XYZ file of C-alpha atoms in Angstrom:
632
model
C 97.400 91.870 91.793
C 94.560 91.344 93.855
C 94.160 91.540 97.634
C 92.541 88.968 100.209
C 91.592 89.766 103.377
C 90.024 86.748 105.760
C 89.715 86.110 109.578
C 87.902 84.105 112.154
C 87.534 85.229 115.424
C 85.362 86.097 118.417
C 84.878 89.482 118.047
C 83.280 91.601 114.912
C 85.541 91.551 111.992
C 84.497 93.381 109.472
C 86.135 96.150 110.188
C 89.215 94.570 110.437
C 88.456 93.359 106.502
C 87.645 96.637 105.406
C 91.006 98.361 106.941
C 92.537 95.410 105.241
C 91.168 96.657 101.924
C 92.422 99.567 102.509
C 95.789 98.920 103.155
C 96.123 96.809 100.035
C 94.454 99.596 97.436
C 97.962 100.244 96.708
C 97.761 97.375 94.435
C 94.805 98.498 92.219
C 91.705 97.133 91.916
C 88.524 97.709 89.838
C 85.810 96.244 92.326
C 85.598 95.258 96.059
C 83.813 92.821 98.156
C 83.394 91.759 101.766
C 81.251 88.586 102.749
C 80.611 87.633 106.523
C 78.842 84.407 108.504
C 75.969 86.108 110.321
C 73.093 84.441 111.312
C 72.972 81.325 109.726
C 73.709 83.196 106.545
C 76.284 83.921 104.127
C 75.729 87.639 104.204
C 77.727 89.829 101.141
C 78.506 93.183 99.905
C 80.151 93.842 96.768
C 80.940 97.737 94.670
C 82.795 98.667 91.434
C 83.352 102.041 93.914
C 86.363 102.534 96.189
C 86.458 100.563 100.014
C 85.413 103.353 101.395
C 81.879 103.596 99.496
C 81.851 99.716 100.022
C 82.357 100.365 103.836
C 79.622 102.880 104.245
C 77.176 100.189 102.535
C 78.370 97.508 104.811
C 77.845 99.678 107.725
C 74.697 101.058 106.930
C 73.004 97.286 106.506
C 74.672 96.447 109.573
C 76.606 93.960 108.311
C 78.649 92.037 111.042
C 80.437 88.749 112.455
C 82.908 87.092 113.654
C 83.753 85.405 110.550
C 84.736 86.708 107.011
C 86.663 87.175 103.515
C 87.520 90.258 101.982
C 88.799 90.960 98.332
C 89.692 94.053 95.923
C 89.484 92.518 92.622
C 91.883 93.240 89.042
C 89.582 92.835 86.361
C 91.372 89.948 84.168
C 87.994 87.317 82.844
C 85.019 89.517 82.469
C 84.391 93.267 82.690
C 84.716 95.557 86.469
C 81.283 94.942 87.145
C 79.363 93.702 90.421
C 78.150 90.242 89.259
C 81.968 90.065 88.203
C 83.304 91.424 91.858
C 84.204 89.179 94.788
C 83.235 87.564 96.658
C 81.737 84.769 94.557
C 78.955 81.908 96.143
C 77.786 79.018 94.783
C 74.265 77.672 96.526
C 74.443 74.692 94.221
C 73.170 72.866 90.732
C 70.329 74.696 89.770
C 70.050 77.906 91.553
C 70.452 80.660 89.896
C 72.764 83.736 91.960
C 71.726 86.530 89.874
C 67.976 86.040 90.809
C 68.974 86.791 94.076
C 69.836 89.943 94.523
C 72.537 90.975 92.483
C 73.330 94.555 90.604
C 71.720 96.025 93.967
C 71.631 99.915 94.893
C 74.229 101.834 93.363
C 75.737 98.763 92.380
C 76.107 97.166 95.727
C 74.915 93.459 96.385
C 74.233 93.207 100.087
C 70.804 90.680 100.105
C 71.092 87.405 102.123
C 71.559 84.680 99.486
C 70.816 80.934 99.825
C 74.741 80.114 99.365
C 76.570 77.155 101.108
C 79.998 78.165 99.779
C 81.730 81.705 99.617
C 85.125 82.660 97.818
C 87.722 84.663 96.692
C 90.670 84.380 94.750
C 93.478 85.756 93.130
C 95.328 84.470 90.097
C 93.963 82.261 86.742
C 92.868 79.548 86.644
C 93.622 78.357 83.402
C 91.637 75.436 82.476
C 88.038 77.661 83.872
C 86.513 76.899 80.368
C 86.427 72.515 80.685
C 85.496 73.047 84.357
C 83.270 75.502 83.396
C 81.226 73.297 80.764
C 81.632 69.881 82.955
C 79.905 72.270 86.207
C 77.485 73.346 83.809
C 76.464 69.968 82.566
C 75.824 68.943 86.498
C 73.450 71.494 86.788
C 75.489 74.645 88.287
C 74.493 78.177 86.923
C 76.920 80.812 86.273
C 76.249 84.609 87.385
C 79.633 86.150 86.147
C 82.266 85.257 83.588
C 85.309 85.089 85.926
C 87.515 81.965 85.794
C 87.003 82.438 90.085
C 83.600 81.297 90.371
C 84.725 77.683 88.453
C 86.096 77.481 92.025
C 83.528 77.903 94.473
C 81.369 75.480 92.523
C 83.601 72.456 92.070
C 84.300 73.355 96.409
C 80.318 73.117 96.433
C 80.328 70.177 94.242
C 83.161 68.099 96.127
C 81.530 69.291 99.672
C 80.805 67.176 102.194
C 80.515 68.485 105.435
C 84.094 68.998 105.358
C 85.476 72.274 104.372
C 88.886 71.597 104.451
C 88.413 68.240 102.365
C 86.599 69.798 99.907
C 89.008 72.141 98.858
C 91.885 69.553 99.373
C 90.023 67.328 96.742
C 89.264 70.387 94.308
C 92.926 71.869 94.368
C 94.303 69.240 91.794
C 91.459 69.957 89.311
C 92.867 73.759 88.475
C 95.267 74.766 86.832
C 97.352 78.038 86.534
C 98.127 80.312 89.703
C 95.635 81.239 92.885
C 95.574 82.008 96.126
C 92.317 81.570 97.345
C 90.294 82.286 100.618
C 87.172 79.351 101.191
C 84.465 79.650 104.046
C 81.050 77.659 104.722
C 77.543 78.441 105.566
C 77.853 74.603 107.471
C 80.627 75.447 109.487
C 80.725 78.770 111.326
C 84.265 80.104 112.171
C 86.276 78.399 110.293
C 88.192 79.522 107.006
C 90.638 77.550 104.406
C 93.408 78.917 102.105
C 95.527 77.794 100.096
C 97.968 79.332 97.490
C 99.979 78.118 94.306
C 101.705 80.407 92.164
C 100.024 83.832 94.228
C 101.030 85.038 97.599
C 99.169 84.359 100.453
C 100.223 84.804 104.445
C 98.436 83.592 107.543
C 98.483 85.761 110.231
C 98.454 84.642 113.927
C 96.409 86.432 116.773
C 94.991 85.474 120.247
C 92.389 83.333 119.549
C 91.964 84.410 116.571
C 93.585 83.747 112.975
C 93.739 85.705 109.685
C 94.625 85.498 105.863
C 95.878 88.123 103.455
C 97.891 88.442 100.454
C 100.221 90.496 102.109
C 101.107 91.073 105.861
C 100.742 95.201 105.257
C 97.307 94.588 105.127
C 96.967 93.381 108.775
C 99.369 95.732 109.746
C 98.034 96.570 113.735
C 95.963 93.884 113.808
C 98.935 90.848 114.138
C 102.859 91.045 113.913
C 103.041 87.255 113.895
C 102.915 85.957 110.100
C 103.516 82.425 108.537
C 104.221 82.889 104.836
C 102.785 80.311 103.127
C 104.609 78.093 100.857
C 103.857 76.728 96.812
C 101.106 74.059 97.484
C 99.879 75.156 101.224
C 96.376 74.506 102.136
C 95.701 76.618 105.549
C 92.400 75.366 107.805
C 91.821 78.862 110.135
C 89.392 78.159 113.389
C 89.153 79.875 116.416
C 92.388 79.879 118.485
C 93.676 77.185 116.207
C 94.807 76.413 112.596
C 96.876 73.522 110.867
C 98.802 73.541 107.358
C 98.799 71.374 104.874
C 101.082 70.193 101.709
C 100.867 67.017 99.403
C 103.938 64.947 100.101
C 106.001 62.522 97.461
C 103.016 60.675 96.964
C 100.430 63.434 96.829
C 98.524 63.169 100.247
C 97.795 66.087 101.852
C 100.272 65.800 105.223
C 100.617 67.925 107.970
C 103.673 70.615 107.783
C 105.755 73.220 110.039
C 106.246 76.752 108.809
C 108.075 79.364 110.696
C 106.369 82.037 112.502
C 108.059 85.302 112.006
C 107.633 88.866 113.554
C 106.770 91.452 110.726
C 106.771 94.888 111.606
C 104.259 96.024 108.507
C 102.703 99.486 109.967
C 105.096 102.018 108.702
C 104.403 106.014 108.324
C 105.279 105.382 105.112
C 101.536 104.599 104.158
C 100.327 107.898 105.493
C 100.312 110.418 103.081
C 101.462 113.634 105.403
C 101.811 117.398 103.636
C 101.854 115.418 100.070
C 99.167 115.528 97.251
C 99.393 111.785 96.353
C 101.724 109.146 97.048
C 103.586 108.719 94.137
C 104.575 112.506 94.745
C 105.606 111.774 98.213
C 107.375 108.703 97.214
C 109.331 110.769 94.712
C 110.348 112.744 97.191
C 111.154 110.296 99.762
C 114.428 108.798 97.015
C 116.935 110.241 98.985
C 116.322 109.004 102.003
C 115.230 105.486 100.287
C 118.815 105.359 98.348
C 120.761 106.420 101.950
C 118.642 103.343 103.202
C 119.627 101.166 100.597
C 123.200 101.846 100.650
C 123.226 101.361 104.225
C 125.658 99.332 105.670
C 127.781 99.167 102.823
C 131.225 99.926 103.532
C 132.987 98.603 101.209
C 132.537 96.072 97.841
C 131.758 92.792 98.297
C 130.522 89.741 96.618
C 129.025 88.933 100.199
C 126.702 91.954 100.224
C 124.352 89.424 97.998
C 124.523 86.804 100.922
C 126.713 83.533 101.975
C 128.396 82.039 98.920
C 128.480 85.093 96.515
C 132.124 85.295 95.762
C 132.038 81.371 94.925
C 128.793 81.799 92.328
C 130.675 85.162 91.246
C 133.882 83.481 90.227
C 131.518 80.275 88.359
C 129.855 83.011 86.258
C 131.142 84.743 82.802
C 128.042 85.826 81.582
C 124.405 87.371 83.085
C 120.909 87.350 82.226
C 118.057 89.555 83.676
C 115.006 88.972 83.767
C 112.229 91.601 84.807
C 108.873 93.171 83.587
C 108.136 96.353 83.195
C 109.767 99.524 85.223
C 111.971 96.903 86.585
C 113.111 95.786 82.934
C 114.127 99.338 82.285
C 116.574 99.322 85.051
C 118.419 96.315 84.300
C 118.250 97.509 80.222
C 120.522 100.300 81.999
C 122.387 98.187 84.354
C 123.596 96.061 80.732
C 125.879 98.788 80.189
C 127.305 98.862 83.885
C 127.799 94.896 83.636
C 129.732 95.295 80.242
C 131.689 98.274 80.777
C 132.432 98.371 84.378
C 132.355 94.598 84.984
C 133.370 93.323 81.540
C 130.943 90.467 81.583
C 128.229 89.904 78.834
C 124.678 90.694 79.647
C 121.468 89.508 78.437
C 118.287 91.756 79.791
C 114.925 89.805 78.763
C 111.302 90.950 79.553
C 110.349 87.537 81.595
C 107.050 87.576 80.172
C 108.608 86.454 77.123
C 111.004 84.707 77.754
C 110.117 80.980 78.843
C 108.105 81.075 75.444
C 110.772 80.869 73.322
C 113.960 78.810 72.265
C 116.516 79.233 74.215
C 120.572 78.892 74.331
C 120.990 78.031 78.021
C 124.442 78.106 79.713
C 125.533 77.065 83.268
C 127.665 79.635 83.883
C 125.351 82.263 83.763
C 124.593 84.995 86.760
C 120.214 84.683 86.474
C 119.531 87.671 88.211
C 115.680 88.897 88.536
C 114.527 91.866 89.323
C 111.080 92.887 91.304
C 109.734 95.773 93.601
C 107.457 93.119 95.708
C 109.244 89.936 94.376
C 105.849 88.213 93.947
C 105.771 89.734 89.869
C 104.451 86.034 88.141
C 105.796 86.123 85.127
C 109.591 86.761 86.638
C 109.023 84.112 89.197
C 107.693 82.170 86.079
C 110.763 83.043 84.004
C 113.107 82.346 86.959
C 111.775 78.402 87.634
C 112.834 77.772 83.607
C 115.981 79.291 83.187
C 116.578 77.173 86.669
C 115.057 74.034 84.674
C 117.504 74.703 81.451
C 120.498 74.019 84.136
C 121.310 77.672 85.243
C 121.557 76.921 88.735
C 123.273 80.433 90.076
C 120.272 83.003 90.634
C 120.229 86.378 92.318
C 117.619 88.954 92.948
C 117.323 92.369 93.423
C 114.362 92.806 95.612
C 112.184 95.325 97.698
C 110.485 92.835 99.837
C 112.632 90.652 102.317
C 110.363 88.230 102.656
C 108.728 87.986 99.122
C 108.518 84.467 97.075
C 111.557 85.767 95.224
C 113.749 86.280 97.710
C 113.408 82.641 98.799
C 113.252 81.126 95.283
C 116.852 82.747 94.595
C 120.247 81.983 95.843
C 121.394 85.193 96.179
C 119.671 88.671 97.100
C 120.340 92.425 97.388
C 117.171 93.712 99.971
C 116.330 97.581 98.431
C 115.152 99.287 101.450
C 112.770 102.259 99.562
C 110.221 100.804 102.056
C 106.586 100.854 101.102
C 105.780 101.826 98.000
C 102.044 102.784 97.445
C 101.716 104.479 94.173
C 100.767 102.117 91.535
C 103.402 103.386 88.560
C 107.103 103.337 90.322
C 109.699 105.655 91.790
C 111.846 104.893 94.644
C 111.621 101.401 93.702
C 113.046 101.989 90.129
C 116.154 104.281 91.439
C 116.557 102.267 94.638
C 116.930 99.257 92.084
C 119.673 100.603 89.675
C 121.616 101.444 93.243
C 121.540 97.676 93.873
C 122.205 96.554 90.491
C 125.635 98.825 90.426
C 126.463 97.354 93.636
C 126.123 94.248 92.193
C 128.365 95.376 89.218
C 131.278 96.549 91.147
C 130.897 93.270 92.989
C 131.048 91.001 89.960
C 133.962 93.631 88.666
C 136.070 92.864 91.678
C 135.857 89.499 91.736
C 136.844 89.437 88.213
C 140.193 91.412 88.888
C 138.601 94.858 87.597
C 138.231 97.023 90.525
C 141.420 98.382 92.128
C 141.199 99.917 95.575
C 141.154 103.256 94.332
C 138.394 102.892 91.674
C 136.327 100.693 94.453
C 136.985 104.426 96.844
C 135.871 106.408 94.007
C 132.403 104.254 93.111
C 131.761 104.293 96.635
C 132.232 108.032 97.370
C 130.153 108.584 94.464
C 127.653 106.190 95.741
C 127.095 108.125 99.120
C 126.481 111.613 97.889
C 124.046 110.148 95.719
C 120.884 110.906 98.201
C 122.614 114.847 98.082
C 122.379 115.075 94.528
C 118.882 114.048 94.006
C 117.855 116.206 96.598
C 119.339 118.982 94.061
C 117.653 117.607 91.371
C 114.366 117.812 93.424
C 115.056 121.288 93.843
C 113.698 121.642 89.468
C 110.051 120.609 90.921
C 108.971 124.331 89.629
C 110.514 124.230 86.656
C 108.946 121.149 85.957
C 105.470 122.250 86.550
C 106.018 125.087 84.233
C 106.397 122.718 81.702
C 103.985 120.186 82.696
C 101.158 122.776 81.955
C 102.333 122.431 78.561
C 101.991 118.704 78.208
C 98.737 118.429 79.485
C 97.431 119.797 76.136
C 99.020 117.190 74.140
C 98.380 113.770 73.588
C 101.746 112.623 72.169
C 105.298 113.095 73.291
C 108.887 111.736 72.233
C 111.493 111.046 74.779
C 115.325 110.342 73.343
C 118.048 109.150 75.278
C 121.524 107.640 73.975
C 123.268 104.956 75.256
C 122.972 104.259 79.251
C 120.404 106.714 79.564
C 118.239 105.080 76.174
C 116.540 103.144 79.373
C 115.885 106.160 81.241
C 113.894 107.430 78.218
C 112.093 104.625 78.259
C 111.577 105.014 82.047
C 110.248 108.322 81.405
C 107.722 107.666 77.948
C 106.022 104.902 80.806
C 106.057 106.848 83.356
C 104.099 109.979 81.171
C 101.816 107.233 79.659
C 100.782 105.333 82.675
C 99.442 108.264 85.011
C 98.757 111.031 82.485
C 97.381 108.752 79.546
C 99.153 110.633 76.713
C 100.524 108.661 74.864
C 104.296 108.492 74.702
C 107.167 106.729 73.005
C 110.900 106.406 73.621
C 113.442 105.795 71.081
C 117.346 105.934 71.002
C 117.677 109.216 69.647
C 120.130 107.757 66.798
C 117.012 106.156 65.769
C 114.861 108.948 65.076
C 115.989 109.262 60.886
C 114.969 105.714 60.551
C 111.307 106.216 61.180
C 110.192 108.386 64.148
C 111.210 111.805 62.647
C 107.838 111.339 60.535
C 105.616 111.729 63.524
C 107.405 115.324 64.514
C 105.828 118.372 64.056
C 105.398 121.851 65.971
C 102.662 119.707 68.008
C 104.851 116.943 69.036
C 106.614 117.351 72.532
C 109.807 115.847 72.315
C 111.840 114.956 75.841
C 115.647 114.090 75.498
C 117.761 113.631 78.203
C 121.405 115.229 77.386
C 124.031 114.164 80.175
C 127.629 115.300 79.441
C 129.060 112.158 77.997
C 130.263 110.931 74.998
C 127.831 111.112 72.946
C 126.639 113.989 73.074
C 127.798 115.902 70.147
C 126.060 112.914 68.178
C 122.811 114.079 70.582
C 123.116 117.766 70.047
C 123.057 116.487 65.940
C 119.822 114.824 66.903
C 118.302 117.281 68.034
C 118.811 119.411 65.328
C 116.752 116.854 63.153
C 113.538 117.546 65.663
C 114.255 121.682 65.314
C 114.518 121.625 61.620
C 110.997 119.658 61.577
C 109.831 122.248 64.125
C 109.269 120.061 66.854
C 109.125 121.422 70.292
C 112.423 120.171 71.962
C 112.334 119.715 76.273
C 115.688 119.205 77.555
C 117.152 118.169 80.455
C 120.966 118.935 80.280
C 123.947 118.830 82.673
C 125.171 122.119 83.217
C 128.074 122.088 80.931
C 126.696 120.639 77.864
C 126.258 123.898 76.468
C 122.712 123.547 75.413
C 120.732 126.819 75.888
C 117.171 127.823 75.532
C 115.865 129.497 72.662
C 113.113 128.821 70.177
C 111.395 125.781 70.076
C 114.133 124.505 72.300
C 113.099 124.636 76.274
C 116.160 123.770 78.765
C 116.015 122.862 83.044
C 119.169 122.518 83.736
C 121.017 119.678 86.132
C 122.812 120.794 89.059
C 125.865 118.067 88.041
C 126.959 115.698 85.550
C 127.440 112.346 87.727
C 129.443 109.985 85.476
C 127.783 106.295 85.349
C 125.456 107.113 87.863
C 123.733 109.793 86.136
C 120.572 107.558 85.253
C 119.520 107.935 88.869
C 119.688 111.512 88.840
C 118.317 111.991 85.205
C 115.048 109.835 85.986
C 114.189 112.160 88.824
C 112.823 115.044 87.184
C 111.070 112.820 84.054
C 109.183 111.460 87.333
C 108.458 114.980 88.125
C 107.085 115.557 84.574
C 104.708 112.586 84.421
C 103.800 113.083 87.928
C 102.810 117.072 87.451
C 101.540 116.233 83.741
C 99.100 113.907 85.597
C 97.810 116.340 87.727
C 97.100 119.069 85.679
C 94.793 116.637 83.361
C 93.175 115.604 86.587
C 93.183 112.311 86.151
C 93.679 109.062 89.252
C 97.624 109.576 89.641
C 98.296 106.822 92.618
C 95.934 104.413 90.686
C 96.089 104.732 86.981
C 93.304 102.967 85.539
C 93.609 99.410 84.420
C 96.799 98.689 86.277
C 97.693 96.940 88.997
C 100.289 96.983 91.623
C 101.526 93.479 92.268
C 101.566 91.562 89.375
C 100.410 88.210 90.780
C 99.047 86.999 87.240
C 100.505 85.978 83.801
């Protein structure tokens, strides 16, 4: 969730740390940080602003060196706050931080402090309390309430006078997740990271080395990036590093990892003619479902990788497991898998699901589901259905080279390309593209598909990126109604039956950006309990496709009129549902079958996304949420 930026090198790298900030804002943050060897010194600066307030305090005390971490922090133990905000030092038992010049001018810390040890992490450390208490007892004071600073101490306790050993010895005292970036007043140019459960990459330079939690964020600095493995311990000094790993019998030894060329800078993180990214991003579906489906010229178990068609045939049942935006699409690829495919499917929010009992079965399909494929509690979820004995995993990914790609058997790469706005769009349609490919796939191998349905899927398929170019086409009628919700702070949205998850989809998307708070419900549902909450003041969105059930919807929706509530409809064109009192219609430009989700979730974006604006409030980073996961 957080980001680390670190390098050693020759030349002055702070800027290099603060463009590296930059790059990973994306992934929200409450507080920044930058720390830097100059002098002697451990020199830091540290804001609950944005980078670019923290960069004109680091330039303006002429902060500088060839040496350095970086860090945008996620508030999880203790409040946004400065004393709370990376990086942390310990200058051992006894001293006190906060006397030193902490909670500085408009909440920046930039005084030279008598620290031996400077860090930054990201992840939990889970057992922060014992270590806590047993630091405290050796004499060690505490200036924040993080569970990050535990770290920097016991590395401060365990020194001496060799970095890397330090934080070899501390690594088996915590548990929980981190990735962590180390460096030392005693020993100029040289950095160590290490990473267990949270990402962590090492990039390689000319003389020079760097470390960040993902290789966008030295994007024109270095093209050559190692991606660390679970259990990696990374010693950066100038023009040379090593890796580490414990081996069978827990010794730190020496290890290869593959240095591969990563092409991060994209236009995709510059903003052009748009107002904020999520609206670009929004826009940018068609082209990000054209990429996705490129390539694909027919159905085939082998579009998941080597193997497929033999784990395809082993299967008879499949269980997803996602969080979030990503849950919502594989709640709507369960009726794909069932009614296309004919197998049984199981869609469970991973958080949850390695905390309770179980029924495990080998011949299940575990297929995951991630935009960045570092989302903890689905890589979490994925290790124990693998330790129950369900061998056969597949995910359905945006990044190639993400920790789920290589913890699963099987993939399906998205291609919606960089996706900088915290709440999710291209990801989320580009997603239910690769989870119907997958369900034609399974369908085929199980004797379902005939040539001439496999034609039809896949003409539908490529007109896809037309259609939701038509559907973009509503943006005005949209904002028309999006003045409207901007006065309320409630809204229903109904759906029935494949698109009950693109309700869902919707309700989030409303309630993450425009903080009104918003609910989705199968619209079958609403005489068991909802219907109480509507009224002439309550909003209520329902998404009416031409299928077969809508008669039953159009029944619905007489419930919300004869309460009064205020009905907002997005129908296909021949549903026969027209405007009129208390009942407000935007048409579709076509009804698209099974794939109608991806068209119908398009202009609920457009709601949240225009909602959002009019209330004026942070749309490309929503407070209190974070990009990337990377915690429990």
């Amino acid at each position: 969730m957080c980001g680390i930026v670190g390098a050693v090198s020759t030349r002055n790298i702070v800027p290099v740390l603060i463009e590296g900030l930059k790059r990973l804002e994306y992934r929200g943050y409450d507080s920044c940080g930058v720390a830097v060897h100059q002098d002697g010194q451990l020199r830091r600066a540290r804001s609950t602003s944005r980078v670019a307030e923290l960069e004109s305090n680091v330039a303006a005390d002429a902060i500088q060196a060839g040496t350095g971490i970086a860090h945008t922090r996620w508030a999880t133990h203790g409040a946004p706050a400065v004393h709370n905000a990376h990086p942390h030092f310990s200058a051992g038992p006894g001293v006190d931080a906060a006397s030193t010049g902490f909670g500085g001018l408009d909440g920046i810390d930039d005084e030279r402090v008598p620290a031996r040890i400077g860090l930054v992490h990201n992840g939990i450390i889970e057992n922060h309390d014992e270590l806590r208490l047993e630091l405290e007892a050796r004499g060690y004071v505490f200036a924040s309430q993080t569970d990050t600073e535990v770290i920097a101490h016991l590395v401060h306790h365990l020194y001496d006078g060799d970095l890397l050993d330090a934080v070899q010895r501390a690594l088996p005292r915590l548990r929980g997740a981190y990735a962590i970036a180390v460096f030392c007043r005693d020993e100029p140019q040289r950095v160590v990271g290490a990473r267990q459960g949270s990402p962590l990459v090492l990039g390689v330079g000319q003389g020079e080395h760097f470390l960040a939690s993902d290789a966008m964020a030295l994007a024109g600095v270095t093209d050559q990036i190692v991606y660390l493995e679970e259990g990696d311990v990374v010693d950066l000094q100038l023009g040379k590093c090593w890796i580490s790993a414990r081996d069978a019998a827990g010794r730190f030894a020496s290890v290869e990892r593959p240095v591969r060329t990563v092409n991060a800078h994209s236009g995709a993180a510059e903003l052009g003619p748009y107002r904020h990214y999520m609206q670009k991003e929004i826009f940018e579906q068609p082209r990000a479902i054209a990429d996705t489906l490129e390539g694909v010229a027919g159905i085939s178990p082998e579009l998941f990788g080597d193997g497929a068609y033999g784990i395809f045939k082993a299967v008879d049942r499949v269980l997803i497991l996602a969080c979030g935006t990503s849950y919502y699409s594989g709640s709507a690829a369960r009726y794909w898998l069932e009614s296309i495919a004919g197998i049984p499917t199981t869609v469970e929010i991973a958080s949850e699901y390695r905390y309770r009992d179980s029924v495990p079965d080998p011949r299940t399909l575990v297929v995951t589901i991630s935009q960045s494929g570092e989302t903890a509690d689905t890589i979490a979820a994925l290790k124990h259905a693998r330790s129950l004995g369900m061998p056969h995993t597949l995910t359905i990914c945006n990044v190639a080279t993400s920790a789920m790609v290589r913890e699963c058997a099987l993939h399906y790469i998205t291609r919606a390309g960089v996706e900088i706005g915290v709440a999710s769009t291209k990801a989320f349609t580009t997603q239910l593209v690769g989870l119907y490919l997958l369900t034609l796939a399974l369908a085929q191998t199980r004797g379902r598909l005939s040539d001439a349905q496999e034609a039809a899927h896949l003409k539908a398929l490529r007109h896809l990126p037309v259609a939701v170019q038509a559907v973009l086409a509503l943006e005005p009628q949209v904002i028309a109604w999006s003045e409207d919700f901007a006065r309320r702070e409630n809204a229903l949205f109904l759906g029935r039956g494949l698109h009950y998850p693109i309700a869902l989809e919707g309700a989030l998307k409303l309630k993450e950006i425009s903080y009104i708070h918003a609910e989705a419900y199968p619209a079958g549902e609403l005489k068991h309990g909802p219907l109480a909450l509507v009224t002439d003041q309550m909003p209520v969105v329902t998404v009416a496709p031409n299928d077969a059930l809508l008669e039953k919807l159009k029944s619905n929706m007489q419930e919300v009129r004869a309460r009064g509530g205020q009905l907002y409809v997005f129908a296909d064109s021949d549903t026969h549902i027209a405007s009129g009192a208390g009942v407000h219609v935007i048409r579709m430009p076509e009804h698209y079958g099974a794939l109608s989700p991806i068209l119908h979730v398009v202009p609920l974006q457009l709601l949240a996304y225009h909602t959002a604006c009019a209330r004026g409030t942070d749309v490309d980073k929503p407070r209190n949420l974070a990009k990337s996961v990377t915690v429990e």
